[in-house]
XYZ file of C-alpha atoms in Angstrom:
747
model
C 45.215 -108.031 161.361
C 43.150 -105.186 162.815
C 40.107 -103.725 161.135
C 41.915 -100.372 160.817
C 44.742 -101.887 158.836
C 42.332 -103.856 156.672
C 40.288 -100.752 155.852
C 43.362 -98.610 155.247
C 45.066 -101.206 153.016
C 41.837 -101.983 151.147
C 41.102 -98.325 150.562
C 44.708 -97.737 149.563
C 44.669 -100.673 147.135
C 41.317 -99.720 145.602
C 42.148 -96.039 145.121
C 45.604 -96.881 143.778
C 44.123 -99.393 141.325
C 41.355 -97.048 140.185
C 43.585 -94.007 139.832
C 46.328 -96.034 138.132
C 43.854 -97.478 135.619
C 42.481 -93.997 134.991
C 45.981 -92.575 134.652
C 47.130 -95.334 132.267
C 44.020 -94.972 130.120
C 44.454 -91.216 130.047
C 48.134 -91.604 129.138
C 47.427 -93.890 126.157
C 44.555 -91.668 125.024
C 46.837 -88.628 125.120
C 49.541 -90.579 123.233
C 47.030 -91.601 120.552
C 45.810 -88.014 120.143
C 49.311 -86.558 119.808
C 50.391 -89.304 117.382
C 47.296 -88.652 115.249
C 48.014 -84.918 115.230
C 51.635 -85.544 114.231
C 50.553 -87.865 111.388
C 48.009 -85.281 110.184
C 50.677 -82.577 110.289
C 53.007 -84.902 108.341
C 50.404 -85.502 105.598
C 49.543 -81.816 105.162
C 53.185 -80.672 105.249
C 54.205 -83.332 102.683
C 51.412 -82.296 100.271
C 52.312 -78.619 100.602
C 56.019 -79.359 100.150
C 55.331 -81.394 96.987
C 53.375 -78.516 95.466
C 55.987 -75.936 96.464
C 58.795 -78.026 94.933
C 56.992 -78.780 91.658
C 57.853 -75.600 89.751
C 61.478 -75.197 91.039
C 62.193 -78.884 90.389
C 60.698 -78.566 86.913
C 62.956 -75.554 86.245
C 66.017 -77.308 87.818
C 66.221 -74.465 90.324
C 68.241 -76.330 92.982
C 68.806 -73.172 95.029
C 65.053 -72.586 95.381
C 64.550 -76.298 96.151
C 67.095 -76.102 98.992
C 65.472 -72.933 100.387
C 62.044 -74.571 100.462
C 63.426 -77.720 102.161
C 65.374 -75.658 104.735
C 62.206 -73.681 105.474
C 60.398 -76.952 106.155
C 63.268 -78.192 108.349
C 62.704 -75.246 110.710
C 59.891 -77.311 112.196
C 61.627 -79.091 115.070
C 59.506 -82.234 114.527
C 60.935 -82.642 110.987
C 63.877 -85.060 111.044
C 64.701 -85.065 107.352
C 63.545 -84.345 103.795
C 64.758 -86.128 100.671
C 63.790 -85.837 97.023
C 63.950 -88.717 94.585
C 64.029 -87.639 90.946
C 61.894 -89.509 88.431
C 63.856 -92.009 86.350
C 65.497 -95.407 86.330
C 68.623 -94.082 88.080
C 67.247 -92.055 90.976
C 69.381 -90.589 93.756
C 68.172 -89.231 97.038
C 69.129 -85.700 98.009
C 67.951 -83.417 100.761
C 68.617 -82.511 104.400
C 68.683 -84.459 107.678
C 69.396 -83.859 111.366
C 72.753 -84.901 112.779
C 73.400 -86.120 116.341
C 73.480 -82.533 117.593
C 70.139 -81.850 115.834
C 71.687 -79.543 113.250
C 70.450 -79.422 109.643
C 72.980 -80.999 107.265
C 72.724 -82.041 103.592
C 72.514 -85.740 102.769
C 72.855 -87.855 99.663
C 71.792 -91.101 101.328
C 68.383 -92.524 102.014
C 67.119 -91.919 105.547
C 66.648 -95.121 107.533
C 63.286 -95.390 109.306
C 64.431 -95.614 112.941
C 61.086 -95.193 114.614
C 60.368 -92.164 112.435
C 57.056 -91.200 110.884
C 57.457 -91.133 107.117
C 55.314 -89.813 104.278
C 55.970 -89.716 100.528
C 54.227 -87.551 97.927
C 54.511 -87.537 94.147
C 55.641 -84.239 92.628
C 53.471 -83.551 89.596
C 53.358 -80.551 87.261
C 51.347 -80.290 84.068
C 50.211 -83.859 84.677
C 53.838 -85.095 84.638
C 55.512 -86.966 87.465
C 58.902 -85.253 87.975
C 59.887 -86.767 91.306
C 58.920 -87.834 94.807
C 59.432 -86.020 98.084
C 59.972 -88.033 101.301
C 59.321 -86.312 104.642
C 60.376 -87.821 107.985
C 59.138 -86.600 111.348
C 60.487 -87.725 114.706
C 58.276 -88.443 117.708
C 61.152 -87.691 120.131
C 59.703 -84.382 121.302
C 56.299 -85.977 121.638
C 57.836 -88.807 123.713
C 59.551 -86.299 126.016
C 56.278 -84.450 126.421
C 54.492 -87.734 127.165
C 57.143 -88.639 129.766
C 56.484 -85.355 131.521
C 52.784 -86.058 131.233
C 53.280 -89.512 132.847
C 55.271 -87.971 135.698
C 52.449 -85.501 136.295
C 49.905 -88.332 136.380
C 52.013 -90.304 138.895
C 52.351 -87.218 141.071
C 48.602 -86.682 140.890
C 47.973 -90.333 141.893
C 50.334 -90.068 144.866
C 48.764 -86.779 145.934
C 45.240 -88.125 145.624
C 46.226 -91.235 147.615
C 47.609 -89.020 150.351
C 44.497 -86.881 150.261
C 42.068 -89.814 150.194
C 43.903 -92.047 152.730
C 46.050 -90.210 155.236
C 44.342 -86.834 155.557
C 40.792 -88.146 156.030
C 42.082 -91.031 158.164
C 40.915 -89.422 161.381
C 37.489 -88.812 159.900
C 37.312 -92.431 158.757
C 38.513 -93.588 162.128
C 35.857 -91.584 163.939
C 33.008 -92.238 161.546
C 33.814 -95.761 160.345
C 36.616 -97.509 162.180
C 35.542 -96.591 165.733
C 31.950 -97.684 165.116
C 33.206 -100.934 163.567
C 35.534 -101.546 166.521
C 32.667 -100.780 168.874
C 30.480 -103.257 167.028
C 33.297 -105.834 167.173
C 33.738 -105.217 170.905
C 29.991 -105.472 171.442
C 29.858 -108.735 169.550
C 32.728 -110.181 171.607
C 31.101 -109.124 174.854
C 27.787 -110.564 173.755
C 29.460 -113.862 172.893
C 31.209 -113.925 176.300
C 27.981 -113.246 178.133
C 28.644 -109.613 178.971
C 25.851 -108.184 176.868
C 24.807 -105.717 179.523
C 28.260 -104.139 179.556
C 28.477 -103.811 175.822
C 28.410 -100.358 174.259
C 26.646 -99.753 170.976
C 27.583 -96.438 169.275
C 24.793 -94.035 168.616
C 23.808 -92.999 165.108
C 23.087 -94.809 161.873
C 26.300 -96.699 161.176
C 25.137 -97.983 157.811
C 23.877 -94.513 156.952
C 27.403 -93.202 157.584
C 28.855 -95.820 155.244
C 26.229 -95.014 152.627
C 26.996 -91.315 152.897
C 30.689 -92.133 152.653
C 30.047 -94.182 149.491
C 28.058 -91.364 147.945
C 30.746 -88.895 148.840
C 33.468 -91.031 147.231
C 31.370 -91.629 144.093
C 30.533 -87.946 143.830
C 34.139 -86.956 144.293
C 35.259 -89.476 141.646
C 32.717 -88.181 139.192
C 33.739 -84.600 139.840
C 37.371 -85.571 139.306
C 36.490 -87.336 136.053
C 34.484 -84.347 134.804
C 37.277 -81.991 135.765
C 39.810 -84.190 133.973
C 37.567 -84.456 130.920
C 37.171 -80.678 130.812
C 40.927 -80.290 131.209
C 41.601 -82.817 128.429
C 39.125 -81.055 126.142
C 40.681 -77.703 126.914
C 44.156 -79.098 126.305
C 43.044 -80.691 123.016
C 41.404 -77.467 121.871
C 44.514 -75.524 122.799
C 46.734 -78.024 120.963
C 44.449 -77.881 117.929
C 44.514 -74.102 117.993
C 48.309 -74.094 118.247
C 48.504 -76.623 115.392
C 46.229 -74.459 113.246
C 48.304 -71.388 114.011
C 51.471 -73.274 113.078
C 49.875 -74.432 109.823
C 48.655 -70.908 109.033
C 52.131 -69.521 109.695
C 53.670 -72.113 107.376
C 51.034 -71.419 104.685
C 51.592 -67.657 104.900
C 55.287 -67.944 103.990
C 54.618 -70.141 100.935
C 55.378 -68.393 97.603
C 52.036 -69.518 96.135
C 48.408 -68.624 96.824
C 46.692 -70.997 99.282
C 43.113 -71.334 100.533
C 42.205 -73.603 103.443
C 38.607 -74.850 103.428
C 36.714 -77.149 105.812
C 34.268 -79.920 104.872
C 31.306 -77.508 104.983
C 32.797 -75.283 102.274
C 33.764 -72.514 104.703
C 37.090 -70.860 103.823
C 39.068 -70.825 107.071
C 42.204 -69.062 105.885
C 43.871 -67.501 102.833
C 47.578 -66.733 102.852
C 49.245 -63.400 102.175
C 50.322 -64.369 98.660
C 46.694 -65.142 97.743
C 45.552 -61.746 99.043
C 48.374 -59.970 97.193
C 47.573 -61.681 93.878
C 43.776 -61.685 93.860
C 42.886 -58.976 96.401
C 40.326 -61.129 98.276
C 40.474 -61.989 101.984
C 38.155 -64.145 104.134
C 35.804 -61.193 104.613
C 35.244 -61.074 100.842
C 35.077 -64.847 100.274
C 33.887 -66.617 103.413
C 32.617 -69.672 101.471
C 33.455 -71.554 98.289
C 30.224 -70.318 96.675
C 31.302 -66.710 97.189
C 34.773 -67.536 95.827
C 33.367 -69.045 92.617
C 30.983 -66.090 92.263
C 33.831 -63.550 92.411
C 36.555 -65.541 90.631
C 34.299 -66.461 87.681
C 31.807 -63.584 87.140
C 30.627 -65.031 83.814
C 27.748 -67.438 84.724
C 28.424 -69.812 81.827
C 32.159 -70.099 82.553
C 31.436 -70.380 86.287
C 28.986 -73.249 85.791
C 31.359 -74.977 83.382
C 34.319 -74.672 85.759
C 32.252 -75.700 88.793
C 30.886 -78.821 87.075
C 34.378 -79.943 86.011
C 35.726 -79.293 89.515
C 32.829 -81.203 91.095
C 33.383 -84.232 88.854
C 37.135 -84.278 89.624
C 36.475 -83.924 93.370
C 33.888 -86.740 93.439
C 36.153 -89.009 91.397
C 39.099 -88.384 93.724
C 36.952 -89.026 96.817
C 35.449 -92.227 95.399
C 38.596 -93.736 93.865
C 40.997 -92.324 96.490
C 43.108 -90.720 93.758
C 44.783 -87.336 93.460
C 43.082 -84.416 91.734
C 44.937 -83.419 88.592
C 46.094 -79.786 88.317
C 43.953 -77.516 86.168
C 44.473 -74.166 84.461
C 42.093 -71.311 85.124
C 41.629 -67.592 84.504
C 40.795 -65.878 87.817
C 39.112 -62.453 87.992
C 40.828 -60.348 90.661
C 39.209 -57.807 92.943
C 40.688 -54.891 90.952
C 39.131 -56.199 87.719
C 42.298 -57.709 86.251
C 42.718 -61.378 85.309
C 45.376 -63.848 86.394
C 46.246 -67.102 84.675
C 46.903 -69.752 87.333
C 47.416 -73.483 87.815
C 45.185 -74.850 90.598
C 46.230 -77.884 92.662
C 43.643 -79.299 95.078
C 44.573 -81.624 97.950
C 42.318 -83.364 100.459
C 43.621 -84.151 103.974
C 41.127 -85.582 106.470
C 38.323 -82.997 106.678
C 40.433 -80.209 105.197
C 40.928 -79.088 101.623
C 43.870 -77.065 100.333
C 43.727 -75.200 97.026
C 47.174 -74.082 95.865
C 47.363 -71.443 93.110
C 50.519 -71.035 91.005
C 50.517 -67.779 89.019
C 51.700 -68.265 85.435
C 50.473 -64.922 84.082
C 53.948 -63.518 83.427
C 55.195 -66.843 82.140
C 52.217 -66.967 79.770
C 53.086 -63.471 78.538
C 56.671 -64.567 77.882
C 55.405 -67.680 76.144
C 53.153 -65.585 73.888
C 56.124 -63.423 72.910
C 58.131 -66.527 72.076
C 55.148 -67.891 70.147
C 55.156 -64.750 68.047
C 58.860 -65.277 67.416
C 58.197 -68.851 66.342
C 55.338 -67.673 64.134
C 57.736 -65.330 62.352
C 60.237 -68.165 62.026
C 57.523 -70.361 60.504
C 56.691 -67.601 58.042
C 60.357 -67.426 57.119
C 60.367 -71.165 56.381
C 57.352 -70.710 54.108
C 58.575 -67.473 52.526
C 60.535 -69.271 49.817
C 57.525 -71.142 48.502
C 55.280 -68.075 48.807
C 57.816 -65.874 46.976
C 58.011 -68.454 44.189
C 54.226 -68.433 43.762
C 54.044 -64.644 43.914
C 56.722 -64.369 41.241
C 54.707 -66.693 39.014
C 51.528 -64.698 39.685
C 53.208 -61.333 39.113
C 54.736 -62.679 35.912
C 51.259 -63.619 34.709
C 49.873 -60.203 35.671
C 52.679 -58.179 34.095
C 52.847 -60.351 30.989
C 49.121 -60.237 30.289
C 48.921 -56.478 30.906
C 51.949 -55.754 28.648
C 50.511 -57.865 25.829
C 47.059 -56.304 26.354
C 48.564 -52.865 25.719
C 49.840 -54.101 22.390
C 46.459 -55.453 21.258
C 44.153 -52.733 22.623
C 42.908 -52.246 19.092
C 41.536 -55.809 19.225
C 38.973 -55.829 22.073
C 38.501 -59.627 22.021
C 42.182 -60.335 22.614
C 42.739 -57.523 25.140
C 39.645 -58.534 27.172
C 40.880 -62.102 27.509
C 44.369 -60.966 28.518
C 43.000 -58.534 31.096
C 40.705 -61.256 32.444
C 43.751 -63.518 32.903
C 45.566 -60.710 34.714
C 42.543 -60.217 36.977
C 42.450 -63.940 37.811
C 46.142 -63.867 38.710
C 45.485 -60.847 40.937
C 42.695 -62.756 42.701
C 45.108 -65.633 43.293
C 47.663 -63.206 44.752
C 44.942 -61.841 47.041
C 44.157 -65.362 48.246
C 47.816 -65.967 49.042
C 48.033 -62.684 50.945
C 44.888 -63.589 52.904
C 46.374 -66.958 53.851
C 49.541 -65.261 55.082
C 47.536 -62.789 57.174
C 45.477 -65.607 58.640
C 48.580 -67.641 59.456
C 50.372 -64.697 61.067
C 47.415 -63.612 63.234
C 47.627 -64.287 67.014
C 46.277 -63.052 70.361
C 43.008 -63.784 72.113
C 40.398 -65.719 70.071
C 38.231 -63.471 67.881
C 35.457 -65.990 67.305
C 33.018 -66.202 64.446
C 31.273 -69.028 62.644
C 33.793 -70.717 60.346
C 33.870 -73.791 58.135
C 36.331 -76.521 59.108
C 36.663 -77.691 55.513
C 37.729 -74.223 54.330
C 40.464 -73.865 56.964
C 41.743 -77.424 56.388
C 42.002 -76.879 52.638
C 43.841 -73.561 53.083
C 46.253 -75.063 55.635
C 47.084 -78.041 53.426
C 47.519 -75.770 50.423
C 49.876 -73.487 52.344
C 51.918 -76.035 54.303
C 52.281 -78.674 51.558
C 53.329 -76.206 48.843
C 56.697 -77.257 47.453
C 56.804 -80.590 49.365
C 56.489 -84.230 48.280
C 53.645 -84.899 50.722
C 50.093 -85.482 49.507
C 47.078 -84.217 51.447
C 43.811 -86.196 51.584
C 40.669 -84.583 53.037
C 37.892 -86.919 54.249
C 35.420 -84.413 55.692
C 31.691 -85.106 55.140
C 29.345 -82.405 53.890
C 27.329 -82.710 57.103
C 30.247 -81.647 59.314
C 29.115 -78.844 61.599
C 30.679 -75.405 61.681
C 32.528 -74.109 64.738
C 32.714 -70.807 66.623
C 36.413 -70.034 66.460
C 39.174 -67.576 65.662
C 39.936 -68.522 62.079
C 43.541 -67.290 62.286
C 44.362 -69.222 65.453
C 42.667 -72.438 64.281
C 44.540 -72.079 61.001
C 47.769 -71.784 63.005
C 46.882 -75.034 64.828
C 46.309 -76.894 61.569
C 49.465 -75.431 59.998
C 51.651 -76.487 62.933
C 50.272 -80.038 62.884
C 50.662 -80.348 59.106
C 54.208 -78.910 59.165
C 55.177 -81.443 61.856
C 53.715 -84.217 59.696
C 55.720 -83.028 56.675
C 58.917 -82.988 58.729
C 58.150 -86.527 59.937
C 57.958 -87.745 56.284
C 61.155 -86.491 54.599
C 60.789 -89.178 51.940
C 57.212 -88.212 51.139
C 53.884 -89.710 52.077
C 50.261 -88.877 52.741
C 48.592 -86.865 55.479
C 44.895 -87.611 55.909
C 42.451 -85.237 57.574
C 39.130 -86.790 58.646
C 36.222 -85.213 60.486
C 32.985 -86.214 62.167
C 30.282 -84.798 64.422
C 30.294 -85.949 68.042
C 28.052 -85.450 71.077
C 29.587 -85.679 74.565
C 27.613 -86.557 77.679
C 28.046 -85.164 81.178
C 31.126 -86.426 83.081
C 32.860 -87.631 79.888
C 36.419 -88.973 79.895
C 37.722 -85.840 78.129
C 36.572 -83.617 81.031
C 34.746 -81.368 78.530
C 31.322 -79.762 79.026
C 28.471 -81.799 77.522
C 27.251 -80.834 74.060
C 28.071 -81.060 70.371
C 31.676 -81.204 69.117
C 33.591 -81.607 65.874
C 36.211 -84.362 65.982
C 39.175 -83.970 63.600
C 41.931 -86.512 62.982
C 45.257 -85.582 61.345
C 47.056 -88.840 60.428
C 50.482 -89.090 58.806
C 52.691 -91.969 57.666
C 55.851 -90.709 59.334
C 58.403 -92.275 61.633
C 56.213 -92.014 64.747
C 56.925 -90.589 68.195
C 58.521 -92.640 71.031
C 56.352 -93.049 74.117
C 58.659 -91.074 76.426
C 58.726 -88.182 73.923
C 54.973 -88.302 73.200
C 54.194 -87.554 76.859
C 56.104 -84.253 76.588
C 55.177 -82.948 73.134
C 52.678 -80.404 74.505
C 55.072 -79.171 77.201
C 56.378 -75.624 76.630
C 60.038 -75.437 75.545
C 60.283 -79.191 74.915
C 61.655 -79.984 71.458
C 63.541 -82.729 69.659
C 64.614 -80.385 66.848
C 68.116 -78.974 66.893
C 66.906 -75.460 66.003
C 63.440 -75.586 67.555
C 62.308 -73.665 70.631
C 59.586 -76.112 71.669
C 56.506 -73.921 71.344
C 54.831 -75.254 68.195
C 52.657 -77.969 69.752
C 52.548 -76.044 73.035
C 50.805 -73.228 71.151
C 48.494 -75.785 69.541
C 47.520 -77.102 72.980
C 47.035 -73.558 74.326
C 44.838 -72.440 71.405
C 42.647 -75.555 71.582
C 42.188 -75.014 75.330
C 41.259 -71.352 74.780
C 38.565 -72.531 72.363
C 37.113 -74.913 74.969
C 38.382 -78.026 73.194
C 40.770 -80.931 73.723
C 43.736 -82.410 71.820
C 45.511 -85.742 72.161
C 48.142 -87.649 70.179
C 48.646 -91.340 69.438
C 51.635 -92.775 67.652
C 53.328 -96.013 66.661
C 56.990 -96.169 65.775
C 57.384 -96.648 62.025
C 53.636 -96.375 61.335
C 52.864 -92.714 61.870
C 51.100 -90.349 64.245
C 47.490 -89.243 64.656
C 46.475 -85.987 66.331
C 42.833 -85.935 67.458
C 41.132 -82.578 68.056
C 37.775 -81.897 69.707
C 36.258 -78.432 69.145
C 32.792 -77.191 70.241
C 30.449 -77.049 67.253
C 27.551 -74.755 66.390
C 25.356 -77.773 65.649
C 24.704 -76.374 62.165
C 26.126 -76.725 58.686
C 26.790 -73.582 56.644
C 24.362 -73.181 53.780
C 27.197 -72.894 51.294
C 29.881 -70.523 50.166
C 29.571 -66.789 50.449
C 27.362 -64.850 48.074
C 28.396 -65.941 44.612
C 25.771 -64.248 42.503
C 27.445 -61.542 40.556
C 25.692 -58.192 40.640
C 25.864 -56.537 37.255
C 26.753 -52.932 36.886
C 23.207 -52.176 35.707
C 21.846 -53.480 39.056
C 24.107 -51.141 41.035
C 22.519 -47.876 42.158
C 23.922 -44.861 40.375
C 23.810 -41.171 40.883
C 24.751 -39.170 43.918
C 28.095 -38.335 45.430
C 30.647 -40.482 47.243
C 33.490 -39.504 49.570
C 36.547 -41.803 49.445
C 39.208 -41.699 52.200
C 42.515 -43.559 51.690
C 46.133 -42.658 52.398
C 47.289 -44.192 49.083
C 46.831 -41.814 46.127
C 46.812 -44.714 43.673
C 43.866 -46.337 45.469
C 41.989 -43.021 45.679
C 42.375 -42.523 41.923
C 41.330 -46.129 41.200
C 38.241 -45.861 43.405
C 37.305 -42.535 41.810
C 37.547 -44.095 38.316
C 35.419 -47.106 39.316
C 32.754 -45.057 41.099
C 32.736 -42.515 38.278
C 32.129 -45.385 35.867
C 29.132 -46.377 38.032
C 27.739 -42.852 37.723
C 28.818 -41.266 41.011
C 30.471 -37.927 41.638
C 33.568 -38.700 43.697
C 35.449 -36.602 46.248
C 38.676 -37.978 47.752
C 40.746 -37.181 50.817
C 43.750 -38.706 52.592
C 43.076 -38.227 56.323
C 40.303 -38.917 58.794
C 40.171 -35.293 59.961
C 39.659 -34.072 56.386
C 36.944 -36.691 55.851
C 34.977 -35.549 58.882
C 35.355 -31.898 57.861
C 34.204 -32.471 54.258
C 31.295 -34.640 55.355
C 30.131 -31.969 57.842
C 30.374 -29.189 55.216
C 28.411 -31.255 52.684
C 25.767 -32.167 55.264
C 25.338 -28.604 56.470
C 25.222 -27.383 52.836
C 22.304 -29.754 52.154
C 24.422 -31.759 49.655
C 25.203 -34.865 51.725
C 27.281 -37.716 50.397
C 25.430 -40.900 49.435
C 28.260 -43.079 50.789
C 31.610 -42.688 52.489
C 34.252 -45.362 51.802
C 36.802 -45.191 54.654
C 40.194 -46.875 54.989
C 40.455 -48.299 58.538
C 44.223 -47.794 58.842
C 45.801 -44.368 58.295
C 49.484 -44.264 59.385
C 50.039 -41.487 61.908
C 46.412 -40.289 61.827
C 42.790 -41.104 62.622
C 41.570 -44.154 60.739
C 38.130 -45.052 59.483
C 36.899 -46.494 62.797
C 37.644 -43.320 64.780
C 36.411 -41.018 62.003
C 33.176 -43.009 61.711
C 32.438 -42.299 65.374
C 32.787 -38.552 64.724
C 30.552 -38.646 61.635
C 27.843 -40.754 63.298
C 27.869 -38.394 66.286
C 26.221 -35.628 64.212
C 24.621 -37.805 61.476
C 23.389 -41.168 62.823
C 22.013 -42.052 59.371
C 25.328 -41.711 57.541
C 26.085 -44.637 55.206
C 29.678 -45.664 55.829
C 31.628 -48.480 54.162
C 34.792 -49.868 55.802
C 37.791 -50.648 53.592
C 40.986 -52.440 54.659
C 43.766 -54.655 53.418
C 43.639 -56.601 56.712
C 40.948 -59.233 56.308
C 41.337 -60.250 59.958
C 40.395 -56.815 61.297
C 37.339 -57.321 63.593
C 35.589 -54.337 61.991
C 35.569 -56.136 58.633
C 33.717 -59.152 60.055
C 31.295 -57.285 62.342
C 31.036 -53.916 60.612
C 27.465 -53.378 61.839
C 28.693 -53.289 65.440
C 30.889 -50.300 64.577
C 28.262 -48.254 62.707
C 29.224 -49.274 59.142
C 26.697 -50.537 56.605
C 29.201 -52.567 54.563
C 32.845 -53.567 54.154
C 35.205 -54.237 51.252
C 38.634 -55.880 51.390
C 41.526 -54.495 49.351
C 42.467 -55.207 46.648
C 39.009 -55.096 45.082
C 37.588 -55.143 41.574
C 34.774 -53.171 39.974
C 32.450 -56.113 40.657
C 33.453 -56.103 44.331
C 32.794 -52.371 44.594
C 29.468 -52.723 42.779
C 28.431 -55.505 45.146
C 29.215 -53.621 48.378
C 27.486 -50.444 47.161
C 24.427 -52.506 46.228
C 24.501 -54.311 49.583
C 24.783 -51.069 51.540
C 21.973 -49.520 49.539
C 19.661 -52.495 50.073
C 20.466 -52.558 53.786
C 19.656 -48.857 54.048
C 16.285 -49.423 52.349
C 15.520 -52.243 54.792
C 16.380 -50.033 57.779
C 14.263 -47.136 56.477
C 11.361 -49.450 55.600
């Protein structure tokens, strides 16, 4: 075989082998990259689909479920989607591609015929309601890879032609001819014709060396060019994948933020911008998002610490992050109540926000309806007690009239009537407290007091006994007394209904300190732990998991918001509630509420102030829309030595006070009813009076003990408050208190 053929075949074999190895390696690398991208897309799409299906599946909205699945099936790589409901008898339902690649419904499970499959649990409110199965087909990827392989083969053939046949003449002149000349020279030398031999001029080995360097340089340039092309292709594919993901996120009916591992927010969808008003220019990082969404530093730090603990736990244990409720401050200053679901996928993080603001509003309206229904249930017992009390009042007063000539007898009878009136006032206060709702109006309250009132109210007329085991050292709490009372009433009423044959409900309390990263996911600090234990029939396990779910009920006439409202109120107070039960042995509800860390010094002021200790003299202006109350107040104040002027409206009060002030005969006090039907009440009138006389001494009066002005009267410019109905001692006490406070301010 000639040297030319040997060189050509060797060069052909070497270049073919090298280029084929490079092409095969490049093919498998490309296949690995595309498969990885498809798997990543599958994981992200499955997580998003599970979150999108949670609320419709929970509400049995099959039409919305089908729309969401059909929207997902528009991705040509998606072969099928099925949903398996949670339960012992689960059936698959969803959509799949037929042989003509059309989307058709299916009731059967999809067989894994070389498909990529991913399953995701559908969870809402911590409850597993089903599982979504997503199948993607690599058929389009395989077709693309086949085209890619054809391109590589064409490139190899072209390069072989370029490297072998085109430069053949150059190789022949620079390499083959010199080698043939050397061969001829060697043959002639061996045959004795050395003088006739021809040796080519030039550095033959230098030519080969240059040729080697040229080939190596060309190979390196080709490799660099291919590497740059691969990088460019990968970047383009990644960009297209991101654009596809952003497009899919933008059509989702929930708010979505897409964040990278460095905490930079890469994208927010249109629904997020519409709800909250922020775009990536406003919140480029997670720190900026927390700063705007939670403007209150304490709430922001509390929320951030809980989120950080949940994120670290999920990353360490490879578990899912449970959904959480949150109040988000929007750009326009409004608030939205949302459920936040966080998902981690490779180096990406998706936060999905489900707006429940309107649903919460509807729930609050239904809660008010249930509160009225609860009052109706209790009305019979309350009416019975009021009839007894009114009987005592009317009977004692009627007999007192008959024995007015005998002061000893009439005084005792009137004292009994006054005691009955006080009892009626207590009942009215309990009803007001029970009926009160809305956002928490917090103040320092005693747990023991609320527990005793709730047991007294809810157990009245029943065969259930209440036992209170609360130590004297139990700390007070900062809470809305009406809402906490509603919590206790609902729990006690449920316990009574669970013991139709009678029994005992025990309420125990203790102080508790929680550390950072506790199992209850509560901020560290001091808490009060309360246990409500009954001896009822117990709650089955499958029912116990749902008792705090809105609209879930086992009662034939219930609407399922009693314990849901309990859970909501405890959450709004920064606490936690859980239930444990055994069939036939009873149920225990455990509550955790943040404590003040202090114990109240005792009951409210109990020292009676005698009439001789009350200041007398001067004039008093009394405003009340009820003539009977105006006359009663005038009699009492006149008895204390005051000159009394009365009026029925806020406008008249302001006018009379101004005239008296300008006439240099100012009133010593003004007692103002806070609620005047159809007119300006005491709060509005007080603002007008204080505008031209900042030193006016004003006393708030109301029949609503839960009015915020009554608890924090100083914040509204009043120097005292008195709750109707009141006695002469009550009026004496508030006048004395206001007078002493005025002396302290002046001093």
